[in-house]
Structure formats: C-alpha cells, structure tokens
mmCIF file of C-alpha atoms in Angstrom:
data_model
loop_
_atom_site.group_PDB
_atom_site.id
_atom_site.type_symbol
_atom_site.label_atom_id
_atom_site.label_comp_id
_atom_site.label_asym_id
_atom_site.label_seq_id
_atom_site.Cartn_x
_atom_site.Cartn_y
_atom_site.Cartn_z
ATOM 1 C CA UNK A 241 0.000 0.000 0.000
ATOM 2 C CA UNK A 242 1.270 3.404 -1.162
ATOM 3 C CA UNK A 243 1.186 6.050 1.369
ATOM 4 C CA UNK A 244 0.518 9.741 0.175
ATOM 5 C CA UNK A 245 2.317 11.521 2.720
ATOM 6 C CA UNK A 246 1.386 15.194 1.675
ATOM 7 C CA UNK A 247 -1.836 14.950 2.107
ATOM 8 C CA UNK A 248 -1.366 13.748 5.506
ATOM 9 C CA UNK A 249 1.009 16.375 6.457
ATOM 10 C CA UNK A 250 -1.262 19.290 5.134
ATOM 11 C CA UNK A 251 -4.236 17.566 7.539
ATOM 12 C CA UNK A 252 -2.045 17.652 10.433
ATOM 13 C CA UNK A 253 -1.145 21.470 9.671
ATOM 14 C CA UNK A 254 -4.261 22.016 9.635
ATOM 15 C CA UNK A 255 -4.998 20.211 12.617
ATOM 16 C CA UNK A 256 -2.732 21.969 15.020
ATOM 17 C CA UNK A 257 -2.950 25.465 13.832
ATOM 18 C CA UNK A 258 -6.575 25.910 14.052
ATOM 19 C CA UNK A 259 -6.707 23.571 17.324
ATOM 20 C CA UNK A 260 -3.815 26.178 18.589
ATOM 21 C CA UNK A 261 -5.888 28.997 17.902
ATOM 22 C CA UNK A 262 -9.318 27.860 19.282
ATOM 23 C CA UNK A 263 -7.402 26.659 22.501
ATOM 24 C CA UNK A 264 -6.045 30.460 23.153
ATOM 25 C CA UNK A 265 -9.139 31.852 22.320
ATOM 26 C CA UNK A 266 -10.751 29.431 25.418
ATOM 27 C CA UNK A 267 -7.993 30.665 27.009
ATOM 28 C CA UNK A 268 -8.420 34.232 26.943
ATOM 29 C CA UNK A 269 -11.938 33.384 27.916
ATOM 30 C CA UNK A 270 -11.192 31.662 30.870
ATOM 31 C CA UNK A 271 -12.937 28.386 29.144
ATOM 32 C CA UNK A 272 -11.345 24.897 29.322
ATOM 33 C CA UNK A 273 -9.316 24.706 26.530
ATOM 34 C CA UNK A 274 -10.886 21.056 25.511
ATOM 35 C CA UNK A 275 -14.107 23.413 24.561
ATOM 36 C CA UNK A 276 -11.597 24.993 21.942
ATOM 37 C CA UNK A 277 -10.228 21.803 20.524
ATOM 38 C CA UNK A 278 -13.798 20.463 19.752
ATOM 39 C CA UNK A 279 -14.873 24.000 18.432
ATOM 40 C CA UNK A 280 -11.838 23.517 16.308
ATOM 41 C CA UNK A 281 -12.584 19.816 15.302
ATOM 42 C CA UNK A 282 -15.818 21.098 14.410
ATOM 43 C CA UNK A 283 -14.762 23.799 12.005
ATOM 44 C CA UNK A 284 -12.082 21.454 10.153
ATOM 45 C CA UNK A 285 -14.900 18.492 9.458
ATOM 46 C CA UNK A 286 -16.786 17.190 6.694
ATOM 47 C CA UNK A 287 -19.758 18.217 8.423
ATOM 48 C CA UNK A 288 -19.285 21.709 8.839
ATOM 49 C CA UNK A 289 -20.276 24.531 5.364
ATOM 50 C CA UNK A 290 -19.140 24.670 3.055
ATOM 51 C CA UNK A 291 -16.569 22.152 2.953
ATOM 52 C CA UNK A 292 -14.119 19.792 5.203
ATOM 53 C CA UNK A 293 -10.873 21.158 5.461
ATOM 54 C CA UNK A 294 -8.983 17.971 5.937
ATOM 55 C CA UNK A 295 -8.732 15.030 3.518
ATOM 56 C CA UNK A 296 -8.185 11.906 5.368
ATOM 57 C CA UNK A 297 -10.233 10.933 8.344
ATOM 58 C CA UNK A 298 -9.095 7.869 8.783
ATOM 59 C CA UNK A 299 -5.475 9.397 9.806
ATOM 60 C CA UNK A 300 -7.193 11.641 12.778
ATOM 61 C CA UNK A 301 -9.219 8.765 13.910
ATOM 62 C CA UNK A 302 -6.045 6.508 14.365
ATOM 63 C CA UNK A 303 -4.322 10.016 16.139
ATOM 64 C CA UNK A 304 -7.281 10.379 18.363
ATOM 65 C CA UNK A 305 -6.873 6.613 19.085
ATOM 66 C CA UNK A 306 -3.535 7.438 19.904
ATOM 67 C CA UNK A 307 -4.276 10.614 22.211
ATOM 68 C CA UNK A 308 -7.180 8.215 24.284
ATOM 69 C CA UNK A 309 -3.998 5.759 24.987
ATOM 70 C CA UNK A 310 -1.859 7.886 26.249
ATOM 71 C CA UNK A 311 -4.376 10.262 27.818
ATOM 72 C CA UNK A 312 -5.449 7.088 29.753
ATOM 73 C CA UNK A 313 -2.148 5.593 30.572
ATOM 74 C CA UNK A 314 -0.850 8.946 32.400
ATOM 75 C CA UNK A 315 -3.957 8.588 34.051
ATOM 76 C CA UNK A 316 -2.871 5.343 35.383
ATOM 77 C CA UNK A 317 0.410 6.197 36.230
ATOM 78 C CA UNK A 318 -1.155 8.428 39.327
ATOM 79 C CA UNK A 319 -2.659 5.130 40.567
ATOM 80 C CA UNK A 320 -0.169 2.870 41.927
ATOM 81 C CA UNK A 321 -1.604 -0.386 43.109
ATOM 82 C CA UNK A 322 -1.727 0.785 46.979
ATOM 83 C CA UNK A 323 -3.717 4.196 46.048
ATOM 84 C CA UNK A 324 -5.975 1.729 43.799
ATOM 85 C CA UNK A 325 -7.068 -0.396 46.844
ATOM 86 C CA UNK A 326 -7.133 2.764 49.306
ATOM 87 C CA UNK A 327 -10.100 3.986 46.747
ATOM 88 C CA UNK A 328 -11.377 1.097 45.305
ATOM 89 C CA UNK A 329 -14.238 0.429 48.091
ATOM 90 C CA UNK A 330 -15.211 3.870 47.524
ATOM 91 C CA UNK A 331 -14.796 4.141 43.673
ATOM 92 C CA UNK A 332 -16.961 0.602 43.311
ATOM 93 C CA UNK A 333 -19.216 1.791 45.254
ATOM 94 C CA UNK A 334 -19.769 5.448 43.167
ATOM 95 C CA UNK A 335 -19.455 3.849 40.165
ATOM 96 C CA UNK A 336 -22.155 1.213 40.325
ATOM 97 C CA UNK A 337 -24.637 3.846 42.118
ATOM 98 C CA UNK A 338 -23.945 6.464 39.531
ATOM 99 C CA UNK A 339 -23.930 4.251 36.246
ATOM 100 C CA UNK A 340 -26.984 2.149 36.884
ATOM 101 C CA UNK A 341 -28.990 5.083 38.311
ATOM 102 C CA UNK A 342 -28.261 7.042 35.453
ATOM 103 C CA UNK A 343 -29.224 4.064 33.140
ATOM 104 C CA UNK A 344 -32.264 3.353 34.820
ATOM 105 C CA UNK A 345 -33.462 6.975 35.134
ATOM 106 C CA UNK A 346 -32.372 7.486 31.729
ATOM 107 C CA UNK A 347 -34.130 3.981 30.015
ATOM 108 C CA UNK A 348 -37.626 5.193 32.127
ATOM 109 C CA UNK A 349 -37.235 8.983 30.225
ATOM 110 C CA UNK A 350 -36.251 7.809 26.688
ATOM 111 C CA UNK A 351 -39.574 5.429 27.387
ATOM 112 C CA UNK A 352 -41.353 8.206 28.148
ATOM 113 C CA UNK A 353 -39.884 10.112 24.719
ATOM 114 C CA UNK A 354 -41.040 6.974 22.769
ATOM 115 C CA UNK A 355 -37.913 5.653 21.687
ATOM 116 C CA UNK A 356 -38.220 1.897 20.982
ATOM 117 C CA UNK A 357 -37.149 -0.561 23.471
ATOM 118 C CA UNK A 358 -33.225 -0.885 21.809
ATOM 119 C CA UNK A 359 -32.884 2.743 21.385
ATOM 120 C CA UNK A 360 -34.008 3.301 24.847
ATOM 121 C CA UNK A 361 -31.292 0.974 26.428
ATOM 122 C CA UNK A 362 -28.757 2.551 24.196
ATOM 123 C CA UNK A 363 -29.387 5.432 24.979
ATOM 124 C CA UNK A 364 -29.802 5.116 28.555
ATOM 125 C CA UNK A 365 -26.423 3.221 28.274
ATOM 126 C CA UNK A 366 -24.793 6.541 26.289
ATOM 127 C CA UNK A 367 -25.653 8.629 29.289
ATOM 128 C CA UNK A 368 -24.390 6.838 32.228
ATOM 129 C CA UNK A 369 -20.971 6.989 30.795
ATOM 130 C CA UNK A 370 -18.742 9.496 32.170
ATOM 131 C CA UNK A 371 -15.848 10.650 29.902
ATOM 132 C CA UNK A 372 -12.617 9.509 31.753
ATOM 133 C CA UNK A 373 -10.470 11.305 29.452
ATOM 134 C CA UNK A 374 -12.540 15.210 29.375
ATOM 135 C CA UNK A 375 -13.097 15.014 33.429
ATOM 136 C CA UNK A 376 -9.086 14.112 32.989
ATOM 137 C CA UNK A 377 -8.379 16.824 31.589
ATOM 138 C CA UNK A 378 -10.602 19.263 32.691
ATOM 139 C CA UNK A 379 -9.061 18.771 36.262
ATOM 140 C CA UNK A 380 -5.364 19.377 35.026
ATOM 141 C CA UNK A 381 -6.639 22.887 33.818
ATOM 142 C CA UNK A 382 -8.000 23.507 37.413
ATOM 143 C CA UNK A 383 -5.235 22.155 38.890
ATOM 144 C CA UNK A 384 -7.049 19.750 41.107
ATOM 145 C CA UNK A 385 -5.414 16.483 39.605
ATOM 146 C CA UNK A 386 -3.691 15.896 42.959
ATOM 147 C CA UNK A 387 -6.761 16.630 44.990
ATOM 148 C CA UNK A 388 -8.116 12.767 47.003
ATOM 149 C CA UNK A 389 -11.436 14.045 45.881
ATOM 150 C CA UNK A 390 -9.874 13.988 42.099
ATOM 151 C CA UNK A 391 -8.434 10.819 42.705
ATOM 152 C CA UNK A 392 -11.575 8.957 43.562
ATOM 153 C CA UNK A 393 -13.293 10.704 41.025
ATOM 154 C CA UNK A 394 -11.030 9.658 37.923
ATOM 155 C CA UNK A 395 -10.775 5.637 39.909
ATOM 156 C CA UNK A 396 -14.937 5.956 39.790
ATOM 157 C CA UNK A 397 -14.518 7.083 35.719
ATOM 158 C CA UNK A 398 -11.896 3.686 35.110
ATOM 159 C CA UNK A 399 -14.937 1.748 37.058
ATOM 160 C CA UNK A 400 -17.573 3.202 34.990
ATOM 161 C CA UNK A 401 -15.786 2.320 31.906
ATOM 162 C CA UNK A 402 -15.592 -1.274 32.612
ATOM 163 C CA UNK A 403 -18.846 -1.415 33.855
ATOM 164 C CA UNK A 404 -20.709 0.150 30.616
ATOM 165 C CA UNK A 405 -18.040 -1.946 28.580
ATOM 166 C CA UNK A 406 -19.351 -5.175 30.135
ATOM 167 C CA UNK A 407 -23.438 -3.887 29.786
ATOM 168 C CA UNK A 408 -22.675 -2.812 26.020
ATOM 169 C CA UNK A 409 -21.784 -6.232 25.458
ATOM 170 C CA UNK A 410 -24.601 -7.614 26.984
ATOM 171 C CA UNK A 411 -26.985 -5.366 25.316
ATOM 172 C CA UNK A 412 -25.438 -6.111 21.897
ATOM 173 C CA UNK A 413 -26.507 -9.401 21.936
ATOM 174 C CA UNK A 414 -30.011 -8.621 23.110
ATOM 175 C CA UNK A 415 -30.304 -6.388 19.678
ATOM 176 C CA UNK A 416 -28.636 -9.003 17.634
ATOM 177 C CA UNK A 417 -30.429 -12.277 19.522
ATOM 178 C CA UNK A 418 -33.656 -10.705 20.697
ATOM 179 C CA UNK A 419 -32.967 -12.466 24.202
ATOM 180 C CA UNK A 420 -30.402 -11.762 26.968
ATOM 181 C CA UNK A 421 -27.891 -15.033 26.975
ATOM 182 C CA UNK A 422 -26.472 -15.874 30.414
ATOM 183 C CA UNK A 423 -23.412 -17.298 28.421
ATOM 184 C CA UNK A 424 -22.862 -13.826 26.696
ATOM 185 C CA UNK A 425 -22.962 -12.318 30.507
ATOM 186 C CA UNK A 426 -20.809 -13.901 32.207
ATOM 187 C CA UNK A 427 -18.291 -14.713 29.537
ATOM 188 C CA UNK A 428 -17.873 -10.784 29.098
ATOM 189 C CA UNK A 429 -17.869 -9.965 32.821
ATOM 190 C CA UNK A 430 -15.398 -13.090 33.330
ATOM 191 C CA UNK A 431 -13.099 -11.387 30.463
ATOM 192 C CA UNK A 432 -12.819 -8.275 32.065
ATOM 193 C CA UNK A 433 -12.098 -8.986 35.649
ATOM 194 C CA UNK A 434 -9.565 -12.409 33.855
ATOM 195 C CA UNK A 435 -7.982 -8.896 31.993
ATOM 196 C CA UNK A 436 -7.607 -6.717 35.117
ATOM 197 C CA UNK A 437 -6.674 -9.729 37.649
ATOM 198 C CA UNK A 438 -3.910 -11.246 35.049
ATOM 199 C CA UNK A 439 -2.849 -7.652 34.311
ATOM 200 C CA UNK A 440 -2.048 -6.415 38.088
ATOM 201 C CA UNK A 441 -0.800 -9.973 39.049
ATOM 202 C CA UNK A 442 1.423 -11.076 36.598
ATOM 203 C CA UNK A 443 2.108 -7.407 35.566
ATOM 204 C CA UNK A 444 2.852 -5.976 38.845
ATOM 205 C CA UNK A 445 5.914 -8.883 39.060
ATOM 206 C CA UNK A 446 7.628 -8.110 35.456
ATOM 207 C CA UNK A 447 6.966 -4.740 34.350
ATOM 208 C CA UNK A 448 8.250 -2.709 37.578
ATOM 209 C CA UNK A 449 11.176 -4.798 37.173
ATOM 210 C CA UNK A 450 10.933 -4.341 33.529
ATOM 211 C CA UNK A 451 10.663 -0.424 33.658
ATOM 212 C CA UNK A 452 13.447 -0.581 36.488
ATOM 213 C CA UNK A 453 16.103 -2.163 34.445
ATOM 214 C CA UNK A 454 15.876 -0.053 31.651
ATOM 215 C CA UNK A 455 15.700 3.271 34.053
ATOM 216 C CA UNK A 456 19.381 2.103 35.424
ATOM 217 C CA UNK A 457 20.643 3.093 31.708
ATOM 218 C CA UNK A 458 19.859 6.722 32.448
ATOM 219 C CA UNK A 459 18.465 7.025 28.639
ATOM 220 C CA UNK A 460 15.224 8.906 28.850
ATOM 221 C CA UNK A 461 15.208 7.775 25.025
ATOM 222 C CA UNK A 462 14.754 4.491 25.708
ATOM 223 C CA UNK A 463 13.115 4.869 28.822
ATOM 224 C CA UNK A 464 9.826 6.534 27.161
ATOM 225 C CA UNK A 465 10.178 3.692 24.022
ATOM 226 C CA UNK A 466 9.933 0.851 26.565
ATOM 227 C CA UNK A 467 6.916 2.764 28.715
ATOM 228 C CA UNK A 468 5.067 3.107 25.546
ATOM 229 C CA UNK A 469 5.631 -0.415 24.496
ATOM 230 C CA UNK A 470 4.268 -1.640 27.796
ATOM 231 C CA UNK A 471 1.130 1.192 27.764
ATOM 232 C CA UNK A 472 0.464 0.134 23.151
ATOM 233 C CA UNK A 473 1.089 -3.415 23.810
ATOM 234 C CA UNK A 474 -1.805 -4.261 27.057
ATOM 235 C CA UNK A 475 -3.956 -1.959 24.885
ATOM 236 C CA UNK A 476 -3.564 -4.265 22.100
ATOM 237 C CA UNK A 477 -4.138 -7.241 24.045
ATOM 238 C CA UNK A 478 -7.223 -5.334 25.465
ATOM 239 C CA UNK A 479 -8.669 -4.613 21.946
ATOM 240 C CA UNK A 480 -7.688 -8.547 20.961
ATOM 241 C CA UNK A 481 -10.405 -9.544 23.621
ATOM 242 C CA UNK A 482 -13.101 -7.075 23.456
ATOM 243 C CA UNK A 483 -12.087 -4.398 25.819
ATOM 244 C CA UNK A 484 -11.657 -0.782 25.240
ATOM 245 C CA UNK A 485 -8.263 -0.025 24.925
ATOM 246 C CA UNK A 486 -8.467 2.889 27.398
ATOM 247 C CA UNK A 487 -8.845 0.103 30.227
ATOM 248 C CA UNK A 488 -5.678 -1.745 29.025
ATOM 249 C CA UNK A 489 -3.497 1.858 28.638
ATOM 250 C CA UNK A 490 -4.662 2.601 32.436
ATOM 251 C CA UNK A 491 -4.044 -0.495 33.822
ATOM 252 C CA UNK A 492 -0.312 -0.181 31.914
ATOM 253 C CA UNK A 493 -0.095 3.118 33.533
ATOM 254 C CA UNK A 494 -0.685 1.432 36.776
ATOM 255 C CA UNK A 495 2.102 -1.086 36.296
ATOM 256 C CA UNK A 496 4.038 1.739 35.798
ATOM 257 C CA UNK A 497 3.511 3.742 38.978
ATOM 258 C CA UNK A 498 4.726 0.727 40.742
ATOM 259 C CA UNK A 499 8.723 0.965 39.420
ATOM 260 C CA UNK A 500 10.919 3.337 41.019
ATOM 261 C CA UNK A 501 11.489 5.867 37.895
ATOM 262 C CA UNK A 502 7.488 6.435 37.392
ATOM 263 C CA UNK A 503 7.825 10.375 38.002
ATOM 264 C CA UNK A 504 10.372 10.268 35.104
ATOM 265 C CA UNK A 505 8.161 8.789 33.131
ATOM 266 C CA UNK A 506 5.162 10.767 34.057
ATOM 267 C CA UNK A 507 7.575 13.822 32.650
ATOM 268 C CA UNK A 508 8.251 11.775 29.815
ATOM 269 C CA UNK A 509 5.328 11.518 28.769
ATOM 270 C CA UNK A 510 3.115 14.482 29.166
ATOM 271 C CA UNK A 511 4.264 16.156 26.105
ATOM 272 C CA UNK A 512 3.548 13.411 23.790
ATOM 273 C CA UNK A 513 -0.069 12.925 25.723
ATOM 274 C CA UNK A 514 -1.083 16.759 25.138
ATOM 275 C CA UNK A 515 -0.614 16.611 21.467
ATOM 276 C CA UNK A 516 -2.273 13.213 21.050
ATOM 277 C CA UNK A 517 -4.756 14.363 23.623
ATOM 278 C CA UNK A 518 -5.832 17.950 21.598
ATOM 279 C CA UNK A 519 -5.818 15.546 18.202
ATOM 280 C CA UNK A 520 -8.657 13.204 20.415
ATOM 281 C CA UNK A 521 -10.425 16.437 21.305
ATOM 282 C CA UNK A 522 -10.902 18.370 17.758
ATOM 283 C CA UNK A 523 -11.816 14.736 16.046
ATOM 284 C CA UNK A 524 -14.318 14.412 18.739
ATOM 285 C CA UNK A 525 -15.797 17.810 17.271
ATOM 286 C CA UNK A 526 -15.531 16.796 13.707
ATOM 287 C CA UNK A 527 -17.506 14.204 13.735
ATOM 288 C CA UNK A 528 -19.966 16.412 15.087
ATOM 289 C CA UNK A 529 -22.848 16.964 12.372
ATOM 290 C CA UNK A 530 -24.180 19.994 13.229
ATOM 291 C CA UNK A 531 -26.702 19.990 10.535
ATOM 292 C CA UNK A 532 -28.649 17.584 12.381
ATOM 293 C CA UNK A 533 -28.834 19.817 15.468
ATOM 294 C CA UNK A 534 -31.984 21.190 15.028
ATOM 295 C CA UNK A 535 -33.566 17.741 14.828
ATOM 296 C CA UNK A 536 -32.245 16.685 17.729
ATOM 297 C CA UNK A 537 -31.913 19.486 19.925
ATOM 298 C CA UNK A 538 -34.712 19.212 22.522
ATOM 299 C CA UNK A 539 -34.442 15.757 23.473
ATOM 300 C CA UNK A 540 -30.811 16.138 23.113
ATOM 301 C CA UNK A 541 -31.054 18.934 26.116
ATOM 302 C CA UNK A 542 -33.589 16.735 27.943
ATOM 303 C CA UNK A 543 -31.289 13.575 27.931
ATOM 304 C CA UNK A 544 -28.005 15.882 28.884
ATOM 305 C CA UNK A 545 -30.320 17.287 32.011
ATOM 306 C CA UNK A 546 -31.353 14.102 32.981
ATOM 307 C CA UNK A 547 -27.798 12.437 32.740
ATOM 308 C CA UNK A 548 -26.422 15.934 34.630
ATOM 309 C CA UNK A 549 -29.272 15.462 37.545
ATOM 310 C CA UNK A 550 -29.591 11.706 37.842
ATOM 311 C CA UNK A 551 -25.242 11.324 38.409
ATOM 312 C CA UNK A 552 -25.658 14.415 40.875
ATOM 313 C CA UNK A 553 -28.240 12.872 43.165
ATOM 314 C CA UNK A 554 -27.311 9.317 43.167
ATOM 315 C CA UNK A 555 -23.387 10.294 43.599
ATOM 316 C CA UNK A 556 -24.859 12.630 46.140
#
C-alpha cells in the first residue's frame, strides 16, 4: 500500500494550527481549553459549510486513538496499586450507584420520549458513561489532579468504563439475539475482571522490574520507548479480547507507577499525551454533524439534564 504523505502532512497542519488557535481563544476566555479543541474539530470536518478542510479521516481517527492511549495511561500512572485499593471500596461503590442510576433513570425517560425498546437501552447506556479522558483533563486545567477528591473521582470514571463496557456487550446481543444469553454475561464480565486480575498480578511482578532495568541506563530515550511499548502493547491485548483499549493503557499506567522511575516517566510523557490528547479532542468535534442539530436538539437537552441530575443525586 502506497502512502501519500502530503496529504497527511497538510491535515495535520491544519490540525494543530486551528486547534492552537481555538485553545487560546478558550484561554483568553477563561474556558477549558478542551471546549476549543472540539470547536476547532468542528470547524475542520466534513460536516461543517461549506466544505471539510482535511482530507483523510481515517489518519485523525487513528491520532485520536492514539491521544485516548496515552491520555489514559498517564492517568494510570497516578494510581499505583496501593492508592488503587485505598479507593477502590469507595470508587466501586460510586461507580455502580452512579452508572446504573443514570441508566435506569435514563431507560424510564427515553420510554417516556417513545424511543423503541433498543434505542431506549442505548441510549440510557450513552448517558451513564462518564468521559474519563474530558473530566481528565478538565481537572489538570484547574489544577485539582492531585486533589483525594480527584483521585476517587477519575478511579470511579476507570470503574464506569468497565462497567458500561461489560453492559454494552450484553446489550449487543439482546439487539442481535432478541434475548439476553447468560453465556454472553458472564463470559464478558469473566473477560474483564480475567484482563484486570492477570494484568495487576502477573504485571505488577515483570513490568516494575521491567521499567526498572531499563531506568538504570539513564536514557530517557529508551526509557519513554519501553513505557510506551508496555502502555500500546496491554492496549492491544485489550482490543484482541473485546475491551476498550483505554482500560488496558490505564491499567499499563498502573504497572508503571509501581517501578521506582514512574515520576520520570510521568515527565516523559506528558508532552507526547497533550498533542495526542488535543488531536482526540478536535476529532471528537468533527464528527460532530451539526446539521442535524436542530432535529435533535430538545431531546438532546432533555437527555443531557437528565444524565447531569440523575449522576448528581445518586453520587450525592
């Protein structure tokens, strides 16, 4: 395959400029930048008039696959195995409470706005999930990251993931078998916790160790190539059994915080996660059709309210 690298280049100018300038215009208005990056995403895409002003989508998607990775696996690296039990209780707890309020609060209103049965559990499923990589990054900008109350609320995000992960599968094969299969349950809950168990247990003995070794060489070159390895390659083996590869990059960045050179790496890596991270954010906002807003708009605003007020009061 012949790979047109112009075309790619001129996308990625593109990319970056107007992202740069949409991020210092939230600046100066004392908005979260990631507001800028999708206002930028949405004036580069196809869906925006009069015409797209980048060629190859396909390129951004894999970047904003990237920019979840990494965005994830920094996350991780603030979550070494001993913080991860301190919150877990807590963070289970939150996360179960908040995701299957939300889903039944939000199934009973999409009822109510008669959406078929599927598109009501869909949906319902769409708004329990809280964004792990925008609450991420929204508490950088406030400089709250460090905050316990930040920390519980990013391990309750992870939790959340998992947990809609394992109910999209489930509800999958309702929509494709018309009946819920006790096999397809428990095969995809066993999968995730097999993932998470054989990742902190067999990890948590070879890639400190791992990480450790190479750290003794004192080359932050190949420090950051062997961190990445570890953070691509358990997101690969994530994807290769049907889990989102923002579980495997956080549970790599968790392996991580265990060796003895983690705050090097956390510097490491931080640069490479912003630009990956602002590519994530504007192809978010091109795939944003805005033409189809005003169809959707009302029981789009009804759906964000009740997602808003349903996480409020059961978190509460």
């Amino acid at each position: 395959m012949v790979v047109v690298i112009g075309p790619i280049l001129q996308d990625f100018t593109i990319i970056m400029v107007v992202a740069s300038i949409m991020a210092m215009i939230s600046y100066k208005l004392r908005q979260p930048m990631v507001i800028g990056y999708i206002i930028a995403g949405m004036i580069i895409g196809p869906f925006t008039p009069p015409f797209s002003l980048i060629s190859n989508f396909d390129v951004l998607n894999l970047f904003a696959e990237i920019g979840v990775i990494l965005l994830l696996f920094v996350v991780g690296m603030e979550f070494p195995i001993e913080k991860l039990r301190k919150i877990g209780k807590k963070a289970l707890v939150i996360a179960f409470g908040e995701a299957l309020g939300t889903f039944t609060v939000g199934y009973f209103v999409c009822q109510g706005l008669n959406y078929s049965l599927a598109d009501s559990l869909f949906l319902a499923l769409a708004i329990s999930v809280t964004s792990t990589v925008i609450v991420m990054r929204i508490l950088e900008e406030l400089g709250m990251i460090k905050e316990e109350a930040s920390f519980i609320i990013l391990g309750v995000a992870v939790i959340e993931d998992i947990i809609i992960i394992s109910m999209l599968a489930i509800l999958q094969s309702v929509a494709s078998s018309g009946e819920l299969s006790g096999i397809e349950l428990v095969t995809s809950i066993g999968t995730v916790l097999a993932f998470i168990g054989g990742a902190l247990f067999v990890g948590s003995k070879t890639v400190p160790r791992f990480v450790n070794l190479i750290g003794k060489t004192n080359q932050h070159d190949v420090l950051i190539v062997a961190i990445l390895g570890v953070a691509f390659g358990l997101s690969f083996i994530a994807l290769e059994i049907g889990i989102s590869v923002a579980t495997g990059a956080f549970f790599a960045g968790v392996l991580i915080a265990e060796s003895k050179v983690h705050s090097v790496t956390r510097v490491l890596t931080t640069p490479i996660k912003d630009v990956f991270g602002a590519v994530f954010f504007v192809s978010v906002g091109a795939l944003m059709d805005i033409t189809q807003l005003p169809l959707f708009i009302v029981p789009a605003i009804i759906l964000i309210l009740v997602s808003i007020g349903a996480k409020f009061f059961t978190v509460y």
